[in-house]
Coordinates of C-alpha atoms in Angstrom, one line a residue:
X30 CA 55.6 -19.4 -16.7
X31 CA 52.5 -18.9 -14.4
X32 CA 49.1 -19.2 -15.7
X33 CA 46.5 -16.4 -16.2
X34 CA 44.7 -17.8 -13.4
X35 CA 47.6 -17.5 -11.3
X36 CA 48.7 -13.6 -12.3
X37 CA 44.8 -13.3 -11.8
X38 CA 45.0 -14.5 -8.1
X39 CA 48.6 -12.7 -7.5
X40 CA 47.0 -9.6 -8.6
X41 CA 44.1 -10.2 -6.2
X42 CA 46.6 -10.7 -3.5
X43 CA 47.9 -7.7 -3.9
X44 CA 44.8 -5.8 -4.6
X45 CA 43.4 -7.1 -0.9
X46 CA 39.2 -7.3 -0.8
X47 CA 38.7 -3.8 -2.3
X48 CA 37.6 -5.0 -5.8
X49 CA 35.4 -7.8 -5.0
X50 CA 33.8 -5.6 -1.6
X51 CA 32.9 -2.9 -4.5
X52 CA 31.8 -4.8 -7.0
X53 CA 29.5 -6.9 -4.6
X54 CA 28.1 -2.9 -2.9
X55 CA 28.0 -2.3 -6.8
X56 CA 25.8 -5.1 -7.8
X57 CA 23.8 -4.9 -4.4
X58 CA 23.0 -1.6 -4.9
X59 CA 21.6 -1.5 -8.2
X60 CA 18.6 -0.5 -9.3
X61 CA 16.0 -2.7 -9.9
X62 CA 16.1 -1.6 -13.6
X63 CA 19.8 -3.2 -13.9
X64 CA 18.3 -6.7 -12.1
X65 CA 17.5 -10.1 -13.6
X66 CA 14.3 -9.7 -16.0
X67 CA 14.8 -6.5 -17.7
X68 CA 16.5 -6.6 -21.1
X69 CA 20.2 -5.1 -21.2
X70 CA 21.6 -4.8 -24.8
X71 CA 25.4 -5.5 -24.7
X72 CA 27.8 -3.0 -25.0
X73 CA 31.8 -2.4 -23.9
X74 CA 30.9 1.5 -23.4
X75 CA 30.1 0.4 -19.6
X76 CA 30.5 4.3 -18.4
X77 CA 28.4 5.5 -21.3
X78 CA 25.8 3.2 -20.0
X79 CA 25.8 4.0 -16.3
X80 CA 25.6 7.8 -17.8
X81 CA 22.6 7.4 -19.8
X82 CA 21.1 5.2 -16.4
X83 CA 21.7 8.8 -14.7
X84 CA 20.4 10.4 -17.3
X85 CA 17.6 8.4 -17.5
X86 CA 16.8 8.3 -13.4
X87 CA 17.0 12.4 -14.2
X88 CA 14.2 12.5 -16.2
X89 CA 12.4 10.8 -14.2
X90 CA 13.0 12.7 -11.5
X91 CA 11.7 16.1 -13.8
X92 CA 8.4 14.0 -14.8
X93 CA 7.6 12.9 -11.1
X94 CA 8.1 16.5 -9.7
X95 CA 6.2 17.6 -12.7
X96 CA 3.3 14.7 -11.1
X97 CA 3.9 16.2 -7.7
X98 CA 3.3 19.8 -8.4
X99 CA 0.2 18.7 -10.2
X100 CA -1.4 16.3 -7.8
X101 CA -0.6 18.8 -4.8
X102 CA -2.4 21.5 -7.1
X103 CA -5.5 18.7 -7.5
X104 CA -4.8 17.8 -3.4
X105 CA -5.1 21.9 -3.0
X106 CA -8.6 21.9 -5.2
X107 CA -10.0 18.8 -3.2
X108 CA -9.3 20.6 0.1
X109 CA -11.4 23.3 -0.9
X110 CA -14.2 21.1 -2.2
X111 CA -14.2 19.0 0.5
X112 CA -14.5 22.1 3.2
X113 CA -17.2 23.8 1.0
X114 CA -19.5 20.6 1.0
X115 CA -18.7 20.2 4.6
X116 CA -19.9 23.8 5.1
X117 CA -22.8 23.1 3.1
X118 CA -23.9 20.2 5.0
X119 CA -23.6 22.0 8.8
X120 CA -25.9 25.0 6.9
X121 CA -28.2 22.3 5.9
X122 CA -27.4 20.8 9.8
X123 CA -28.6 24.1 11.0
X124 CA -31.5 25.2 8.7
X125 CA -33.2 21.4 10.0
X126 CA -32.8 22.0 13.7
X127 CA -34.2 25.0 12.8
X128 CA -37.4 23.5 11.3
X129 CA -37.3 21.0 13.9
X130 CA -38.1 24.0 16.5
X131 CA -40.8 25.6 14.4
X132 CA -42.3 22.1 13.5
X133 CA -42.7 21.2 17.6
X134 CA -43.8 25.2 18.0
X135 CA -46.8 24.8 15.7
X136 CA -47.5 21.2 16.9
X137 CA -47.6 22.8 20.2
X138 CA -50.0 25.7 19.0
X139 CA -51.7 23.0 17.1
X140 CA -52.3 21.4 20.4
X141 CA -54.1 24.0 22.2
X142 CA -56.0 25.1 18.9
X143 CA -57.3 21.6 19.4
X144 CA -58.0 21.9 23.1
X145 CA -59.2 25.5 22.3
X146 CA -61.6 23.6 19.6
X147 CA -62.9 21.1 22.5
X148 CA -63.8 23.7 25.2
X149 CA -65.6 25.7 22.2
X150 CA -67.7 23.0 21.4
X151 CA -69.0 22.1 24.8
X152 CA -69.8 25.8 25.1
X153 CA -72.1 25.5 21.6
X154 CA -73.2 22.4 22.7
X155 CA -73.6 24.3 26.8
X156 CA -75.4 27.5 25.1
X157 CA -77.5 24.8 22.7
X158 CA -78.9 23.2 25.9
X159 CA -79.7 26.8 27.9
X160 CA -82.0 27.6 24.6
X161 CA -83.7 24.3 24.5
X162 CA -84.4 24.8 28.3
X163 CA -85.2 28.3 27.7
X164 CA -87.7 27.5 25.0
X165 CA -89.5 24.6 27.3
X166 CA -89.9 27.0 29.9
X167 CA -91.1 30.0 28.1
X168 CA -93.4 27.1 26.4
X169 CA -94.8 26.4 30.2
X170 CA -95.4 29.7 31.5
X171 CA -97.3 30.5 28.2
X172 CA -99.8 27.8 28.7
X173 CA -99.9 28.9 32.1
X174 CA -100.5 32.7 31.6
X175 CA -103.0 32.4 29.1
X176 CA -104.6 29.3 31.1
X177 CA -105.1 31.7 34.4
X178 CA -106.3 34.9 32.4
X179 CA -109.0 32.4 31.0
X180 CA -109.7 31.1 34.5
X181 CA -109.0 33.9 36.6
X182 CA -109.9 37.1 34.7
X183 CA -106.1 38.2 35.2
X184 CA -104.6 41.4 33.4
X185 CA -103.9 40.2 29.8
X186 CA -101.2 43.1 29.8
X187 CA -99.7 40.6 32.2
X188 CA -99.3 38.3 29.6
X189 CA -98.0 40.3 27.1
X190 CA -95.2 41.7 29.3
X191 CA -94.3 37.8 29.9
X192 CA -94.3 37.2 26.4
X193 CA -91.8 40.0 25.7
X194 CA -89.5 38.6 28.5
X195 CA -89.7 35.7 27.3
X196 CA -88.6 36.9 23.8
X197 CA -85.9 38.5 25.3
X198 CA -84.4 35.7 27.2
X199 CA -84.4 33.5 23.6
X200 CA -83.0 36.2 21.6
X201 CA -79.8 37.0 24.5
X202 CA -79.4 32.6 24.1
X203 CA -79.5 32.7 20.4
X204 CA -77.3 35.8 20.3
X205 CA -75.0 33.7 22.8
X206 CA -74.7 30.6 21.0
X207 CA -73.8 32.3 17.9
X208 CA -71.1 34.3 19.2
X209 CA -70.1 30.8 20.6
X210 CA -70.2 29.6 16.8
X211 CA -68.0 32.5 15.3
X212 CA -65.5 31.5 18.2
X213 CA -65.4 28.0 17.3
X214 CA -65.0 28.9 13.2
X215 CA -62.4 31.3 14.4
X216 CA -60.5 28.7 15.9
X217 CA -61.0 25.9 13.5
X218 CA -59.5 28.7 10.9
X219 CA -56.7 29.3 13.1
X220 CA -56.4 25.6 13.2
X221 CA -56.2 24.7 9.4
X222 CA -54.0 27.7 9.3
X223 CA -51.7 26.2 11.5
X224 CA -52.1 22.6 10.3
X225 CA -51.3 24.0 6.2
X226 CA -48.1 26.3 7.9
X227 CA -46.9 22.8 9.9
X228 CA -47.0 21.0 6.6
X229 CA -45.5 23.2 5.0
X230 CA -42.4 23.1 7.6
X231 CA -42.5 19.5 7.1
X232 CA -41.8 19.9 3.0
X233 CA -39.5 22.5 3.4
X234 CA -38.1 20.0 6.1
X235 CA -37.9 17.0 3.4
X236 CA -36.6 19.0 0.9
X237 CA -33.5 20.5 3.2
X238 CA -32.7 16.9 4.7
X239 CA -32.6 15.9 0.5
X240 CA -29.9 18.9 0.2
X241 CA -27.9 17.9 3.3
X242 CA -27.6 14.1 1.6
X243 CA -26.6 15.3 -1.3
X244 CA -23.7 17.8 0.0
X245 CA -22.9 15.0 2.7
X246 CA -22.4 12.5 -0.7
X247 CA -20.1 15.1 -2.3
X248 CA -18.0 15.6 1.3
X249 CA -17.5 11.5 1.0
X250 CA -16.9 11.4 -2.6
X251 CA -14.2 14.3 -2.3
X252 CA -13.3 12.7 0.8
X253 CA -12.8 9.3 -0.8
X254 CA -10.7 11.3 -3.9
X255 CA -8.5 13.3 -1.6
X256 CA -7.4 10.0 0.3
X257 CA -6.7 8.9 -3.3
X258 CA -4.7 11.9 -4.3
X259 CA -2.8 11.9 -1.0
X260 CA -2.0 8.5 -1.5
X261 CA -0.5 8.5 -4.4
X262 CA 1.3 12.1 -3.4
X263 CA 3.0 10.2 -0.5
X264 CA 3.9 7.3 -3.5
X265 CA 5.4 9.8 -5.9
X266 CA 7.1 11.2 -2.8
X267 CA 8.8 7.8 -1.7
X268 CA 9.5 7.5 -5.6
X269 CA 11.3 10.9 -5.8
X270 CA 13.4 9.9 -2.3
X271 CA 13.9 6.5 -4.1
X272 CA 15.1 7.8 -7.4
X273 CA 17.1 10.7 -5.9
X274 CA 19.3 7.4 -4.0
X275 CA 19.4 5.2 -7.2
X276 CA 20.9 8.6 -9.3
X277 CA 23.4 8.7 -6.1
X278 CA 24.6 4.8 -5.9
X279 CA 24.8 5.0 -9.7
X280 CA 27.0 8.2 -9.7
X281 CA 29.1 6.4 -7.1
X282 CA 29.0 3.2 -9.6
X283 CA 30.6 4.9 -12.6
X284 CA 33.0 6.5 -10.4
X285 CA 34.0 2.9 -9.1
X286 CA 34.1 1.9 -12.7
X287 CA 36.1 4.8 -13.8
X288 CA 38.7 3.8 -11.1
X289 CA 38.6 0.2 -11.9
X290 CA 39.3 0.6 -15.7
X291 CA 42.8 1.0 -15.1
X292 CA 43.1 -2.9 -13.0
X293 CA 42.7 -4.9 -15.8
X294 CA 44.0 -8.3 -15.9
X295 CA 42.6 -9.9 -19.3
X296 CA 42.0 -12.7 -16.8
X297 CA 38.2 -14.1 -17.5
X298 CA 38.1 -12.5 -21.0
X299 CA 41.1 -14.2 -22.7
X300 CA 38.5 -17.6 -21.4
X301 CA 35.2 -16.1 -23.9
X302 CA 33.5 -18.9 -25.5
X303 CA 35.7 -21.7 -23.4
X304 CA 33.8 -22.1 -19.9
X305 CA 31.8 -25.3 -19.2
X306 CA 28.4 -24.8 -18.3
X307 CA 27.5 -24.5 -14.9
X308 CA 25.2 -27.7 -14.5
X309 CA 23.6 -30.8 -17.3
X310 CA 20.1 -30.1 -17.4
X311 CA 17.3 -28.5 -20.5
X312 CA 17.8 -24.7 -22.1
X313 CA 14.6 -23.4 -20.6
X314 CA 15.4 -19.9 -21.4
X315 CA 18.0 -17.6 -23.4
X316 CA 19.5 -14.3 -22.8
X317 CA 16.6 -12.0 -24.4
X318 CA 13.7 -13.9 -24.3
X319 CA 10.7 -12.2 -23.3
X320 CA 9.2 -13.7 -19.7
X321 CA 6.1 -15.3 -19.6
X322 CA 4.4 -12.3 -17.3
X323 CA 4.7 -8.9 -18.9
X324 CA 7.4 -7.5 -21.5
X325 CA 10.2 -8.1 -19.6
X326 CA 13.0 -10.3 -20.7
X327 CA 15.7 -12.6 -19.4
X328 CA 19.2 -11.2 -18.5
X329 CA 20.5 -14.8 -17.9
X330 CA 20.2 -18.6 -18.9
X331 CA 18.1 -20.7 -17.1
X332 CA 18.9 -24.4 -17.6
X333 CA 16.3 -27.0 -16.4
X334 CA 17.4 -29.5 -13.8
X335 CA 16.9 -31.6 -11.1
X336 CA 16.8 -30.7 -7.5
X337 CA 19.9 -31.4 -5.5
X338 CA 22.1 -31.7 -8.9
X339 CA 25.6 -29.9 -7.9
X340 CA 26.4 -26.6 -9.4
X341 CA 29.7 -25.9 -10.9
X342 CA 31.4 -22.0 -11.1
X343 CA 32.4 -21.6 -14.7
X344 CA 35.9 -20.3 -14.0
X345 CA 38.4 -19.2 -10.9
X346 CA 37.4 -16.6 -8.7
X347 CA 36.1 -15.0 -5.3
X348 CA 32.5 -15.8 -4.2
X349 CA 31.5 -12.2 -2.8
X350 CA 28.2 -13.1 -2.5
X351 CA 26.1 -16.4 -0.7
X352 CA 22.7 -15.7 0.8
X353 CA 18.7 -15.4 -0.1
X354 CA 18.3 -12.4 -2.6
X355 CA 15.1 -11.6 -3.2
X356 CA 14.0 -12.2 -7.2
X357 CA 17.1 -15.1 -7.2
X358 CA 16.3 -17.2 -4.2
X359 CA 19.6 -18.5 -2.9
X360 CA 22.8 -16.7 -5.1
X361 CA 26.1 -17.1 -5.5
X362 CA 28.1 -14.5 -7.3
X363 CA 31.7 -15.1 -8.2
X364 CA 34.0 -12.2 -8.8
X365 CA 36.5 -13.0 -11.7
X366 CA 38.3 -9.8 -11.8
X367 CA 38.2 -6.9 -14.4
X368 CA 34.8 -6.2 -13.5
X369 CA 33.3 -9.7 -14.7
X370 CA 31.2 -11.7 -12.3
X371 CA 29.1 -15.0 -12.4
X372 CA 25.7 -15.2 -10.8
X373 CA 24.0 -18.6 -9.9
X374 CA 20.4 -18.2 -8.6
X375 CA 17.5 -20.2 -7.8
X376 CA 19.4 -22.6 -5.5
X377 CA 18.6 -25.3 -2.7
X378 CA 21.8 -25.2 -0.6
X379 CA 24.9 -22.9 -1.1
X380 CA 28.1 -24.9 -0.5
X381 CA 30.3 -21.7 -1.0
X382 CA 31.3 -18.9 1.5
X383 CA 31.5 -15.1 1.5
X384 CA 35.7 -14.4 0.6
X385 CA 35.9 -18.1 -0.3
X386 CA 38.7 -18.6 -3.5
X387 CA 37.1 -21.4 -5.8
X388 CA 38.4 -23.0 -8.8
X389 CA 36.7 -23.4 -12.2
X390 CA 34.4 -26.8 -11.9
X391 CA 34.2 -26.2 -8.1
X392 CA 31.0 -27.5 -6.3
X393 CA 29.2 -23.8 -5.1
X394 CA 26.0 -24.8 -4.6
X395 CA 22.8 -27.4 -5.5
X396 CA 20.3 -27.1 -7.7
X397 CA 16.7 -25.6 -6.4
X398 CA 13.8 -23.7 -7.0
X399 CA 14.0 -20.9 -4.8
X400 CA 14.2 -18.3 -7.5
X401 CA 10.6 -18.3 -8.1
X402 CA 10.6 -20.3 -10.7
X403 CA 8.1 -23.3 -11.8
X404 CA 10.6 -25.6 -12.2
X405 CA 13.6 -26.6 -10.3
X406 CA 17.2 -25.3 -12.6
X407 CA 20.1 -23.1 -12.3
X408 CA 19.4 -19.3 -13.4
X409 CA 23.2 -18.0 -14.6
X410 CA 24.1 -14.7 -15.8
X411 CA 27.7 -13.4 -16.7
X412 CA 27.5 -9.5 -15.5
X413 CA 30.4 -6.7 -16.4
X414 CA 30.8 -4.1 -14.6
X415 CA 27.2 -4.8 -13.5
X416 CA 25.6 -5.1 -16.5
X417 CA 24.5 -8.4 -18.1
X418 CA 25.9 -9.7 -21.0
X419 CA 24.7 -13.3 -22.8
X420 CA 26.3 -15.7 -21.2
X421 CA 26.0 -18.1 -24.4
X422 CA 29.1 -16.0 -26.1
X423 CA 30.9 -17.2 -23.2
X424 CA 30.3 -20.8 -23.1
X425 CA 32.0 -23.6 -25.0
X426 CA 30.7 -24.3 -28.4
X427 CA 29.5 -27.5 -27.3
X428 CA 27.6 -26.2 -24.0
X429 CA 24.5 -26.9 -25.1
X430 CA 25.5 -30.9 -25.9
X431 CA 26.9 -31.2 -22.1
X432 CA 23.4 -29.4 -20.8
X433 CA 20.9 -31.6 -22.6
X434 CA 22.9 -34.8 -21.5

């Protein structure tokens, strides 16, 4: 009478490298959800599972489109800001060129006030010196007129008709000079006038440069917020497109699992609480305990050990997997039919090959650290139909005796 282990491997032969091909794209394809490190309750009611996982990945799918509409709502809102405060700070770009022209027009006019200012000044000063002149001289021929009718027994009507000349010629200077005055005060006016409208410009100037900082802070701000927005938009985005392919692979997992269902060979399970473990070392960490970072918890074992220890599989089967995984380091996964497998992470080497048959105790691999972990050990799971179970229910009785030894 043949052994289970040898229907098992009949049946294999029969069944060619569909099974283990699937359940390796199966267990590949997973979600990161389903992966070491997240806490799986067990259960038999595998489809039920997978269907609540769609379920699941559905609503998540509602609440991120729910996040999309919004944020591309907020991204529409921001636009708007953003193009108002833009248009606020060209206006304000404008309005101080602007005042930049009328500023250098009234420094110009303020220029030639000044000049205007000089040239009436040396007139004054011009107009001042013709009337001192004018008074010396009249001065002169007075002493001299009044000198020669005393001397000379001249006309005195003579002297009187100089005398009004003379009277004449001051009152045209004074008359000049103050004209010359009111066009100098005229000027100076026009000057303060100008010099209180330029400063003027100037605060109006200040005050519009203050405006344009303050719209140009907004533009940035609403800028800076957009780029936000958008960036999380293109996350949610490449979250939806991420989801929408985790809800199709596990669609296509339950119906591989439907199909399976009916290949049973009772091989692996009729071994429950029987298999060695797969290496001596320290229990660092059960099935359910919560990880040191975060909430999550551990779908496996991992037993303590030193590096370049062998690792053993725990029963017959097909290694479908044997290569760096990312989160596991260097894995081996056997496939032991009827949708069971055997995972073996965190090694050095890997001594098994893809499609390689192996036998229960078989060397597989050495022990490492190349899962991550602090410590050098073996990280084991025992997965059905993808999902972990606790491998401790599987292993002998006495497991935890061989491990510590």
């Amino acid at each position: 009478m043949l052994c289970n282990s040898c229907l098992y491997r009949d049946e294999r032969a029969r069944a060619g490298s569909f099974l283990p091909a699937l359940l390796s794209c199966a267990l590949l394809l997973l979600p990161a959800s389903l992966l070491p490190g997240v806490a799986h309750a067990e259960s038999s009611r595998t489809l039920e599972d997978v269907e609540q996982q769609i379920h699941d990945t559905t609503a998540r799918l509602k609440a991120l489109s729910d996040e999309i509409a919004s944020s591309k709502a907020l991204k529409s809102e921001l636009q708007k800001a953003l193009e108002a405060a833009q248009s606020q700070v060209g206006e304000r770009e404008e309005r101080l060129q602007g005042l930049d022209k009328e500023i250098a027009r009234f420094d110009d006019k303020l220029n030639s006030l000044n000049t205007m200012i000089g040239e009436a000044r040396e007139g004054v000063q011009a107009r001042q010196l013709q009337l001192s002149q004018a008074l010396r001289n009249a001065q002169l021929i007075g002493q001299q007129t009044a000198l020669k009718i005393v001397l000379q027994n001249d006309d005195p009507a003579l002297a009187d008709r100089l005398s009004i000349y003379t009277e004449h010629v001051l009152s045209a200077q004074n008359a000049a000079i103050r004209e010359q005055v009111s066009v100098l005060n005229t000027i100076s006016d026009a000057h303060a006038n100008a010099l209180k409208d330029r400063n003027w410009l100037n605060y109006i100037k200040k005050k519009a440069s203050q405006q344009r900082e303050n719209y140009a802070s907004t533009a940035t701000s609403k800028q800076t917020t957009l780029g936000e927005v958008e960036a999380g938009l293109d996350q949610k985005t490449r979250s939806v497109a991420q989801l929408k392919a985790d809800q199709a692979r596990l669609q296509g997992l339950m119906d591989e699992l439907e199909t399976l269902q009916s290949t049973q060979s009772g091989y692996f399970i009729d071994g429950k609480g029987k298999y060695p473990a797969p290496v001596a070392g320290e229990l660092f960490a059960r099935f359910g305990d919560i990880k040191s970072v975060g909430k999550l918890r551990w779908s496996g074992l991992f037993i303590k050990a030193s590096q370049g220890k062998a690792v053993h599989a725990v029963a017959d089967g097909e290694v479908i997997y044997s290569d760096f995984l990312q989160g596991f380091g260097m894995l081996v996964i056997i496939d032991h039919g009827d949708g069971y497998t055997s995972l073996y992470g965190g090694n050095r080497k890997v001594a098994a090959t893809i499609g390689q048959w192996v036998e229960s105790g078989a060397t597989i691999a050495t022990v490492g650290d190349s899962g991550g972990q602090n410590v050098s050990g073996v990280y084991f799971e025992i997965r059905h139909n993808a999902k972990a179970v606790n491998p401790e229910e599987w292993l002998s009785a006495d497991f935890q005796v061989a491990i510590s030894q």
